[in-house]
Phi, psi and omega in degrees: 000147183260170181275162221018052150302147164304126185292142185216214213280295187333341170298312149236116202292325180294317192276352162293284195310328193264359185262330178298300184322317185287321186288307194290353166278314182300331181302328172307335192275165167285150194288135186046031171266170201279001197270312156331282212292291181335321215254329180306291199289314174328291191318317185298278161005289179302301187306323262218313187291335174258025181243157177333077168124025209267348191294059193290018161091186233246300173312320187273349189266330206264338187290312204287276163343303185260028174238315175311309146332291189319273196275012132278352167299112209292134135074007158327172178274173174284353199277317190277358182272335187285336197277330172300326184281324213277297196291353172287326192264003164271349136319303184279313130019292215261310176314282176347275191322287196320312177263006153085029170080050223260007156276015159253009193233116185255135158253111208270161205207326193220219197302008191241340155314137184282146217096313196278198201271350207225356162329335198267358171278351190239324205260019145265352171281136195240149200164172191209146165281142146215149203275168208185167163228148191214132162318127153163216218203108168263143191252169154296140182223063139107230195258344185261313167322277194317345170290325157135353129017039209285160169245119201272147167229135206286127147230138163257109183228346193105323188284147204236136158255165171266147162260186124209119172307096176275127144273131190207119204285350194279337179323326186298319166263036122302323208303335199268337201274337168290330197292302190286312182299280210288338128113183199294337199289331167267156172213146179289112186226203182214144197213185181250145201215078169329093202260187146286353171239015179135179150260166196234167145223112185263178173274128143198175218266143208230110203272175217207022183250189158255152183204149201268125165326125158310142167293000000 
């Protein structure tokens, strides 16, 4: 963000990290399930709570509270199931804007970094690098570590890992062929990513396997 911009969700890093927490549990739920959508609105919620006026009072928590209810309720009708297909991808949507579009943004760590072995999943997307830092930690993850590879996990511990953030608009139709390549032992989420120029918040792939600490 430049300065003096109007302050936004990117602004305060705990209400950021916790409204991103809600979201990447929900990418976990089945596509409309009531488990989805709750963690969708919590997420909204949060984001919305960090912008200039987001404080909607005692009225607007409690409207937010009974639409949340409403639409997370086990064994609902077809009427609130129909509401749940409508209201998600205007959710995720409504997020997108809030976070300045953050399916245009990879935050890369390894082999898909340029230069490396597997880069050639990405250098056909036209788009540009920048170097970034990301809170977590990289470990060995298996047959790929020995390559020199490592798989990173978000911690807030203070330790920074470097990145470098590709931006790209074409990213958005990449996201199912990258998700099967890097495959179950990864999982995609979304994080705050410290550029020269703000913060960003991007995608990456967040490893989920077992694994031996680095030294």
């Amino acid at each position: 963000m430049t300065s003096g911009a109007e302050p936004g969700p990117a602004d305060d890093p705990a209400r950021l990290l916790d409204a991103l927490s809600r979201i990447n549990a929900a990418r976990r739920d089945p596509v409309y399930s009531p488990a989805r959508v709750g963690r969708l609105l919590e997420g909204f919620e949060r984001l919305v709570a960090t912008l200039p006026g987001g404080d909607r009072g005692p009225a607007g928590a409690a409207s937010l509270a009974e639409l949340e209810a409403l639409l997370s309720g086990e064994g609902a009708g077809d009427a609130v199931t129909e509401l749940r297909r409508y209201l998600e991808p205007v959710l995720d949507r409504l997020m997108e804007e809030l976070l300045d579009h953050p399916e245009r943004r990879l935050a890369a760590y390894g082999s898909l970094l340029p230069g490396e072995d597997n880069h050639h999943h990405v250098a056909t997307l036209v788009g540009r690098w920048v170097p970034g830092t990301v809170e977590g930690a990289l470990i060995d993850r298996g047959w790929t570590a020995r390559q020199g590879y490592p798989g990173f996990v978000p911690r807030v511990s203070g330790a920074r890992v470097a990145v470098k953030v590709f931006e790209s608009l074409a990213l958005p139709e990449a996201w199912g062929r990258l998700d099967a390549f890097e495959g179950a032992s990864c999982r995609r989420i979304l994080i705050p990513v410290e550029t020269e120029s703000g913060r960003v918040v991007c995608n990456i792939y967040e490893w989920i396997g077992r694994v031996t600490p680095r030294p």
